[in-house]
PDB file of C-alpha atoms and ligand atoms in Angstrom:
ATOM      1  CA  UNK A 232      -2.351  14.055  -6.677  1.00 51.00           C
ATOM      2  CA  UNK A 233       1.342  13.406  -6.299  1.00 52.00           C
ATOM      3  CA  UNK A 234       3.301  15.402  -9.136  1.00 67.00           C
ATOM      4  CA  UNK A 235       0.363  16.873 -10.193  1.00 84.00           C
ATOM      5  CA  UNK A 236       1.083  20.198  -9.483  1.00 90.00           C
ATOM      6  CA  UNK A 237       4.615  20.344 -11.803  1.00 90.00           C
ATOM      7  CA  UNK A 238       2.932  18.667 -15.011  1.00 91.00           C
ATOM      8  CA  UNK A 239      -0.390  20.684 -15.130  1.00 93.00           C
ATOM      9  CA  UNK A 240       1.181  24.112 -14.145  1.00 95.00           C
ATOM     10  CA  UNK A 241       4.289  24.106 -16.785  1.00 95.00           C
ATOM     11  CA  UNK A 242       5.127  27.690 -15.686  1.00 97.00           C
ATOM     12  CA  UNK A 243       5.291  27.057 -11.980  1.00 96.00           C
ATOM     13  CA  UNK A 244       8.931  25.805 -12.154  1.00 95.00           C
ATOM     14  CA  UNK A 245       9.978  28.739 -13.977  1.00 97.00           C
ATOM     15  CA  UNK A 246       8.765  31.330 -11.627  1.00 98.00           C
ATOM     16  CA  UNK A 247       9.979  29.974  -9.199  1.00 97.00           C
ATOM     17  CA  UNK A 248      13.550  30.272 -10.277  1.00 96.00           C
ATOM     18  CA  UNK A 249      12.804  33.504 -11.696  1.00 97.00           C
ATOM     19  CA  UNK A 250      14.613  36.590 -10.091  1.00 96.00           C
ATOM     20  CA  UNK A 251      12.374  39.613  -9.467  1.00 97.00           C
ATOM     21  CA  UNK A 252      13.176  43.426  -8.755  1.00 95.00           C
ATOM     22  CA  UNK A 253      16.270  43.425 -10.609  1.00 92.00           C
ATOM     23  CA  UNK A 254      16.517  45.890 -13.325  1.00 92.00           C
ATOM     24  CA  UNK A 255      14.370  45.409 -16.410  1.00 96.00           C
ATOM     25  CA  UNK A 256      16.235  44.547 -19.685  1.00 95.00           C
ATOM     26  CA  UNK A 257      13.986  47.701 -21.139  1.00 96.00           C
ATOM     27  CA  UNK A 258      16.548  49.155 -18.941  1.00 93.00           C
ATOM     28  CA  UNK A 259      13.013  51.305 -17.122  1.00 94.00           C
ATOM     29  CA  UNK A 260      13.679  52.350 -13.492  1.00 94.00           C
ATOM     30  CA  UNK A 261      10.325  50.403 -12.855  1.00 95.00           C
ATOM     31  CA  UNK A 262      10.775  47.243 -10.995  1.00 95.00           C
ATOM     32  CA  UNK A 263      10.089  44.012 -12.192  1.00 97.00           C
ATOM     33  CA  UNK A 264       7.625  42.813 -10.783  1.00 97.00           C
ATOM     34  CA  UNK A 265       5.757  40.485 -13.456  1.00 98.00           C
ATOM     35  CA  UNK A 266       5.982  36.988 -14.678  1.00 98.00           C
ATOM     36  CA  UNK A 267       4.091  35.628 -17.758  1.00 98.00           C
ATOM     37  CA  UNK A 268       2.763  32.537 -17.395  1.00 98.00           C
ATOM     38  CA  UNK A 269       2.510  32.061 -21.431  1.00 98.00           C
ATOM     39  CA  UNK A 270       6.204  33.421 -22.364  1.00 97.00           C
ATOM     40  CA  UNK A 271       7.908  31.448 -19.334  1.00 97.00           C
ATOM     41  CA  UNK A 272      11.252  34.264 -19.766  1.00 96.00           C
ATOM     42  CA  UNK A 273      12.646  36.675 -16.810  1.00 96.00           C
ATOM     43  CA  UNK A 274      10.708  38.914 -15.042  1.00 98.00           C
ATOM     44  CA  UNK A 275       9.593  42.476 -16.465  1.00 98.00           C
ATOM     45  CA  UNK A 276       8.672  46.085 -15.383  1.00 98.00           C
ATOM     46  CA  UNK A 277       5.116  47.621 -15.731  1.00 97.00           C
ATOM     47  CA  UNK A 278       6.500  49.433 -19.125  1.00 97.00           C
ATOM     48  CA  UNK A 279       6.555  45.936 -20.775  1.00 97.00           C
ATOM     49  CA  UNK A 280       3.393  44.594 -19.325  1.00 97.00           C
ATOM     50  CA  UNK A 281       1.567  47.404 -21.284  1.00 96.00           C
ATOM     51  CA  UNK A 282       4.179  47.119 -24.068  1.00 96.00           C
ATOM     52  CA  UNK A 283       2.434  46.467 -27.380  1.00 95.00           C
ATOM     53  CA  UNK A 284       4.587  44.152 -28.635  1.00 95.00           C
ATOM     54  CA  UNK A 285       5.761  41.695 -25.356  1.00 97.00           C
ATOM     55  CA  UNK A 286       2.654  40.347 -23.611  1.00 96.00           C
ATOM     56  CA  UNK A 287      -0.759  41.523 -24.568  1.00 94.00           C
ATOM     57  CA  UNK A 288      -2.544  39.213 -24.223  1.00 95.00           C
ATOM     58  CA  UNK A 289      -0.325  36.446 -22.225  1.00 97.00           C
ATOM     59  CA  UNK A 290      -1.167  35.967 -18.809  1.00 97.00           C
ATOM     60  CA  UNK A 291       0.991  37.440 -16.470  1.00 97.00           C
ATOM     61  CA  UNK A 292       1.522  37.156 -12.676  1.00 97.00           C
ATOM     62  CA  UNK A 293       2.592  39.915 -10.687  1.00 97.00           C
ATOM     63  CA  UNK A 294       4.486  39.667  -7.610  1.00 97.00           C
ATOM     64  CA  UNK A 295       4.976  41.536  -4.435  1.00 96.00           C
ATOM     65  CA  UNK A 296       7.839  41.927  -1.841  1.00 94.00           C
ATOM     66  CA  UNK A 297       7.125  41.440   1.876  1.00 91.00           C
ATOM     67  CA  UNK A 298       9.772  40.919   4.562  1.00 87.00           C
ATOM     68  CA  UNK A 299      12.756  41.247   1.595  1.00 88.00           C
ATOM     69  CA  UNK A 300      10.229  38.003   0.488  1.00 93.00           C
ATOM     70  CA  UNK A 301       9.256  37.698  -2.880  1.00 96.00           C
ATOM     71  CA  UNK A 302       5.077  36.229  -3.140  1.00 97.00           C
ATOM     72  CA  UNK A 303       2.041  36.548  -4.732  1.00 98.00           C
ATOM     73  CA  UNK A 304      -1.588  37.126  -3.839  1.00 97.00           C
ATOM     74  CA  UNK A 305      -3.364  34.237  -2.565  1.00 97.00           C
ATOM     75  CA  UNK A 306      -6.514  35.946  -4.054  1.00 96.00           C
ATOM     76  CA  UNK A 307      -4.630  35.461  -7.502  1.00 95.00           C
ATOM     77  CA  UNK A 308      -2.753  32.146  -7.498  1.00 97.00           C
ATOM     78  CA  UNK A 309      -5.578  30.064  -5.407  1.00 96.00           C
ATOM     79  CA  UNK A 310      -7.429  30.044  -8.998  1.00 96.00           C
ATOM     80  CA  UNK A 311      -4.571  28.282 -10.317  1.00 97.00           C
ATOM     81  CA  UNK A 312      -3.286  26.095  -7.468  1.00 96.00           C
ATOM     82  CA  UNK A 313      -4.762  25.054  -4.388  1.00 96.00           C
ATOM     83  CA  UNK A 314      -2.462  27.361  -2.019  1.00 97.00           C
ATOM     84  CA  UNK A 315      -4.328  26.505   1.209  1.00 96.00           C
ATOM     85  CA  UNK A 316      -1.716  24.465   3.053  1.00 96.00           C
ATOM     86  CA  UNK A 317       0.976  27.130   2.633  1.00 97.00           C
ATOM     87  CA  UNK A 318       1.488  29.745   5.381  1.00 96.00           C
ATOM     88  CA  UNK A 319      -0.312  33.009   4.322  1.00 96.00           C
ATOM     89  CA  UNK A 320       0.952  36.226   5.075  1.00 94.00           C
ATOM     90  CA  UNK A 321      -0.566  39.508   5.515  1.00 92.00           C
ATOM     91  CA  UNK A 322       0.954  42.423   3.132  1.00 84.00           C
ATOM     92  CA  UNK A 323      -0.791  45.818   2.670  1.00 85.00           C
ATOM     93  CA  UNK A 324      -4.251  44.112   3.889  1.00 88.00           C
ATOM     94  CA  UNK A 325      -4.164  41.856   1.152  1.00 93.00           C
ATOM     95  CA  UNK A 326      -2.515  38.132   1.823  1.00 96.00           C
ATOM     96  CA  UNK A 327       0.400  36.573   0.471  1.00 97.00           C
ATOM     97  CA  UNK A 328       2.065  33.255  -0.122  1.00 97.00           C
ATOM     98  CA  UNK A 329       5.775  33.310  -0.454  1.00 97.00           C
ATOM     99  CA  UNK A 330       7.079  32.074  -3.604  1.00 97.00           C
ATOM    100  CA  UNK A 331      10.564  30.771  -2.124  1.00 96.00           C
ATOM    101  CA  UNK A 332      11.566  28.976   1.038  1.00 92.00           C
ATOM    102  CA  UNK A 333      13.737  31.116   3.458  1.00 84.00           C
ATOM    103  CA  UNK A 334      16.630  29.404   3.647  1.00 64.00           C
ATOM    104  CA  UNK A 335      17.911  25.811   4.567  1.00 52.00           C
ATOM    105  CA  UNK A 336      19.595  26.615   7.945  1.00 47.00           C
ATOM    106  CA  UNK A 337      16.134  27.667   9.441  1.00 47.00           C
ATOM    107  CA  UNK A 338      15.338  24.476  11.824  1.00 49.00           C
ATOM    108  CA  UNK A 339      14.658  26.336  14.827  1.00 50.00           C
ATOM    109  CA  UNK A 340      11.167  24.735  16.186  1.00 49.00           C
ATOM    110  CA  UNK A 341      11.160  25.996  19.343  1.00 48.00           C
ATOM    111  CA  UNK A 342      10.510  30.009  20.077  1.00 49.00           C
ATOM    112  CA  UNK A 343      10.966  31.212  24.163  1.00 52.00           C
ATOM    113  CA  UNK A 344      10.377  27.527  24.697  1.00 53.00           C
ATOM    114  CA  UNK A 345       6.817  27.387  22.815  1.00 55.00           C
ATOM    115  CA  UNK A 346       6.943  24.749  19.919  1.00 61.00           C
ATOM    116  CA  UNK A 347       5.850  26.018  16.855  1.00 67.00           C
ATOM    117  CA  UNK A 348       4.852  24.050  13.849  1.00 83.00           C
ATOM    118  CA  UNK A 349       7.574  23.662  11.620  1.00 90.00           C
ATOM    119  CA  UNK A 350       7.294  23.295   7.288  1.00 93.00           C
ATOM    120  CA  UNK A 351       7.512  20.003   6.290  1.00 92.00           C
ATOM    121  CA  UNK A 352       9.919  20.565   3.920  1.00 92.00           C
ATOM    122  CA  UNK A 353      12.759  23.022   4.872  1.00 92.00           C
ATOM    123  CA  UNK A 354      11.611  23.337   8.706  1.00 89.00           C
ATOM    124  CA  UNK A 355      10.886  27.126   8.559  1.00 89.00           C
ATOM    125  CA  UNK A 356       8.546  27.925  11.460  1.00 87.00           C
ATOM    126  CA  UNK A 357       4.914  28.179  10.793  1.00 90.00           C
ATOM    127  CA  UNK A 358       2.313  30.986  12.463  1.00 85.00           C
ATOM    128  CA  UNK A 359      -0.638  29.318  10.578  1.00 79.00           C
ATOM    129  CA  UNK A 360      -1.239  25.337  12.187  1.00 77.00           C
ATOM    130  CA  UNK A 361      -3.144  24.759   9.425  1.00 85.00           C
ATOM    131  CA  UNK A 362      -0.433  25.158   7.078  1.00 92.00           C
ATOM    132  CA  UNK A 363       1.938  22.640   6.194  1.00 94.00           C
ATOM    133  CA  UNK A 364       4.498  24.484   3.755  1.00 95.00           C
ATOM    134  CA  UNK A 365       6.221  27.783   4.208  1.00 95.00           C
ATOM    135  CA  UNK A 366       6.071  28.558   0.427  1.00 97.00           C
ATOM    136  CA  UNK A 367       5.076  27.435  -2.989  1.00 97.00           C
ATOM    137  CA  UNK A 368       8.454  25.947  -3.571  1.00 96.00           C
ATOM    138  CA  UNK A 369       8.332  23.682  -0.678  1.00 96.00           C
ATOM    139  CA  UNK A 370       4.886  22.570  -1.603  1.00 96.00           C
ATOM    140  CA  UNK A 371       6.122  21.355  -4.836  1.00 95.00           C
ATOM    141  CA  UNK A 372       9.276  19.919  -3.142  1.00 93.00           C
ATOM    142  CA  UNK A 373       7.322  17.859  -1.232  1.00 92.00           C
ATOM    143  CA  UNK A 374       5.307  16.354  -4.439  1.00 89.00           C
ATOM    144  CA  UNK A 375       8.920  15.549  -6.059  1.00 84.00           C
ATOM    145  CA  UNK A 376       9.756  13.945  -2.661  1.00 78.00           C
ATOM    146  CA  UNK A 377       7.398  12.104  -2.646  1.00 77.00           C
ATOM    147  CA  UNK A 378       7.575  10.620  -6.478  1.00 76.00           C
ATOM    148  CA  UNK A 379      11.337   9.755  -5.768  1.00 79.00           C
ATOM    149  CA  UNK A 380      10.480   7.520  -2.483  1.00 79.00           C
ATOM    150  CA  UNK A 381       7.482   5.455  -4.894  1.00 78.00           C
ATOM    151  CA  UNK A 382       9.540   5.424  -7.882  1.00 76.00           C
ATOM    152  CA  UNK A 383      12.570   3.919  -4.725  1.00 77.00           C
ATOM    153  CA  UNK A 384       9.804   1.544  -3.834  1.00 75.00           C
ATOM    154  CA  UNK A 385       9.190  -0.052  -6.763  1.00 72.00           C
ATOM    155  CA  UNK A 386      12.548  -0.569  -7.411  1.00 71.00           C
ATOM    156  CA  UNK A 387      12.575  -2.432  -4.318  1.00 68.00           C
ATOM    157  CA  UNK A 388       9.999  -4.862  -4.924  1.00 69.00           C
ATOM    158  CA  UNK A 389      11.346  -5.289  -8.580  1.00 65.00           C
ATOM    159  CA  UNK A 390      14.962  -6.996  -6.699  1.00 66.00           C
ATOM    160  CA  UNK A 391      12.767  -8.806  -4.017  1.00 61.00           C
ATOM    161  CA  UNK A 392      11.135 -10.668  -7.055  1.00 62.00           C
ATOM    162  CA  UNK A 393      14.101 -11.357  -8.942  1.00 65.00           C
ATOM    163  CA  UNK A 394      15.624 -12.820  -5.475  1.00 61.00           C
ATOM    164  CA  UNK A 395      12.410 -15.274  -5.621  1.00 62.00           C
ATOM    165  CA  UNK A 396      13.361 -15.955  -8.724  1.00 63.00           C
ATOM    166  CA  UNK A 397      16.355 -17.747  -7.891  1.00 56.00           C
ATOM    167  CA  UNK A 398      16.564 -21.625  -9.230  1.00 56.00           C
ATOM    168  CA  UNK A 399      15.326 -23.285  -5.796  1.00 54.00           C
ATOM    169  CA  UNK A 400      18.291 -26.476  -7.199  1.00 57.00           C
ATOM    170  CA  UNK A 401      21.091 -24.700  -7.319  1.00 53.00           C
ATOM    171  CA  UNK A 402      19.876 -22.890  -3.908  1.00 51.00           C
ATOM    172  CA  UNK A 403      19.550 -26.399  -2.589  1.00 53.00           C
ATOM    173  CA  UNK A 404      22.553 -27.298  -3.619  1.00 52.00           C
ATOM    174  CA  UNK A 405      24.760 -24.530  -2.142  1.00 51.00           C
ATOM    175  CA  UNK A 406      22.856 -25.294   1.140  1.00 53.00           C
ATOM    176  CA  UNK A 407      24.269 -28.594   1.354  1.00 53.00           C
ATOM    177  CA  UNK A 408      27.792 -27.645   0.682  1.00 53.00           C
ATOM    178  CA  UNK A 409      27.481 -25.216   3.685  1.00 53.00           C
ATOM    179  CA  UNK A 410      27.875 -22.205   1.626  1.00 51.00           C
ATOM    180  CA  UNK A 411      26.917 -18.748   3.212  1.00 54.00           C
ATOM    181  CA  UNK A 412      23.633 -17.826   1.271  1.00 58.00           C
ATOM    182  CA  UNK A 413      24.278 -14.907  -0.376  1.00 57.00           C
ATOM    183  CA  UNK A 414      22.199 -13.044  -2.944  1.00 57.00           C
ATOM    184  CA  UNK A 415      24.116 -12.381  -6.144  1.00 55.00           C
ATOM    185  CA  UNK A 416      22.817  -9.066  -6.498  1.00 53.00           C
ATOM    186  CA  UNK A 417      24.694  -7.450  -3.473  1.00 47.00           C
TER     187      UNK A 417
HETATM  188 ZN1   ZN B 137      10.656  46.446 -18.757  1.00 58.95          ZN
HETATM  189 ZN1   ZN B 138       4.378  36.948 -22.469  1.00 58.95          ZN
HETATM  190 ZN1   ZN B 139       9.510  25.434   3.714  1.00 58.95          ZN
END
C-alpha cells in the first residue's frame, strides 16, 4: 500500500537519518551500532544497550557495516517490513539490506557491456533481478514518489472541472467576438 510503509513504521524515518559508528555520547570506545525503535534518538554502543537506565526494555535494532555500508539483517527487519524487493547482500554468512542508497551519481547500467538491472529509485546497479531497490531508503522513496504524482493528479482533474465549469454564455459570447479562447486559470 502506497505510504504505508512511513505511517505504520514511525521509526523507519529516523533510522534512516541516523548516523552509526560514530563515537557514543557515553563517550565508550564501543561502536554504535544500535538504534531503538521505541526512543527514536542517535545511535548507541553495546554499554548502553545493557545500560539499566537507557533501553531495557525498548526495542532496539542493531546494525552492521559491509562495504563502508551501513544495513541490517534481513533475518531481523523482514518481521517488520517486507524487505524482499531490496537487493540483499551477503555479510559474515548472514544477509543484509543496506539501510542508505549509495550515492546519486551512480547511473552506470551497463558493466563490460552487460546491462544490469538498475534501482528504481537512485539507479544503483542491482546483482539480485528480483530486486527492485538498492536499499531501504529508496524503497520508501519510491512510496513518497509515488503519493506526490496521485496527490499531482488530483489536482489535475480538480482544474479540468473547474474549466467545465465555465458559464457556456459568456463562452459563447467571446466566440462570436473572435476572441482567442483562453482559460482564465493560466
Ligand atoms: Zn554508549
Ligand atoms: Zn530506548
Ligand atoms: Zn537505490
Amino acid at each position: 500500500m502506497v505510504g504505508d510503509l512511513l505511517s505504520k513504521l514511525p521509526w523507519l524515518k529516523p533510522l534512516l537519518r541516523t548516523k552509526f559508528y560514530s563515537s557514543c555520547e557515553c563517550n565508550s570506545a564501543k561502536p554504535c551500532s544500535f538504534f531503538c525503535r521505541d526512543c527514536m534518538g542517535s545511535a548507541f554502543c553495546e554499554d548502553c544497550l545493557y545500560h539499566p537506565h537507557k533501553h531495557v526494555g525498548h526495542q532496539s535494532l542493531r546494525v552492521y557495516k559491509s562495504s563502508s555500508r551501513v544495513g541490517l539483517r534481513v533475518k531481523s527487519i523482514r518481521k517488520l517490513m517486507d524487505v524482499s524487493d531490496i537487493q540483499p547482500y551477503t555479510c559474515n554468512s548472514s544477509k543484509l539490506v543496506y539501510l542508505n542508497r549509495k550515492g546519486r551519481n551512480d547511473h552506470v547500467n551497463r558493466i563490460n557491456g552487460r546491462k544490469v538491472d538498475k534501482c528504481e529509485v537512485c539507479g544503483h546497479e542491482l546483482q539480485c533481478y528480483s530486486s527492485k531497490f538498492c536499499s531501504i531508503e529508496c524503497k520508501v522513496q519510491s512510496e513518497i514518489e509515488v503519493e506526490e504524482t496521485e496527490k499531482e493528479e488530483v489536482g489535475i482533474s480538480i482544474s479540468i472541472t473547474r474549466l467545465l465549469q465555465v458559464d457556456p454564455n459568456s463562452f459563447r459570447k467571446r466566440m462570436r467576438k473572435g476572441t482567442p479562447l483562453r482559460s482564465p486559470f493560466f
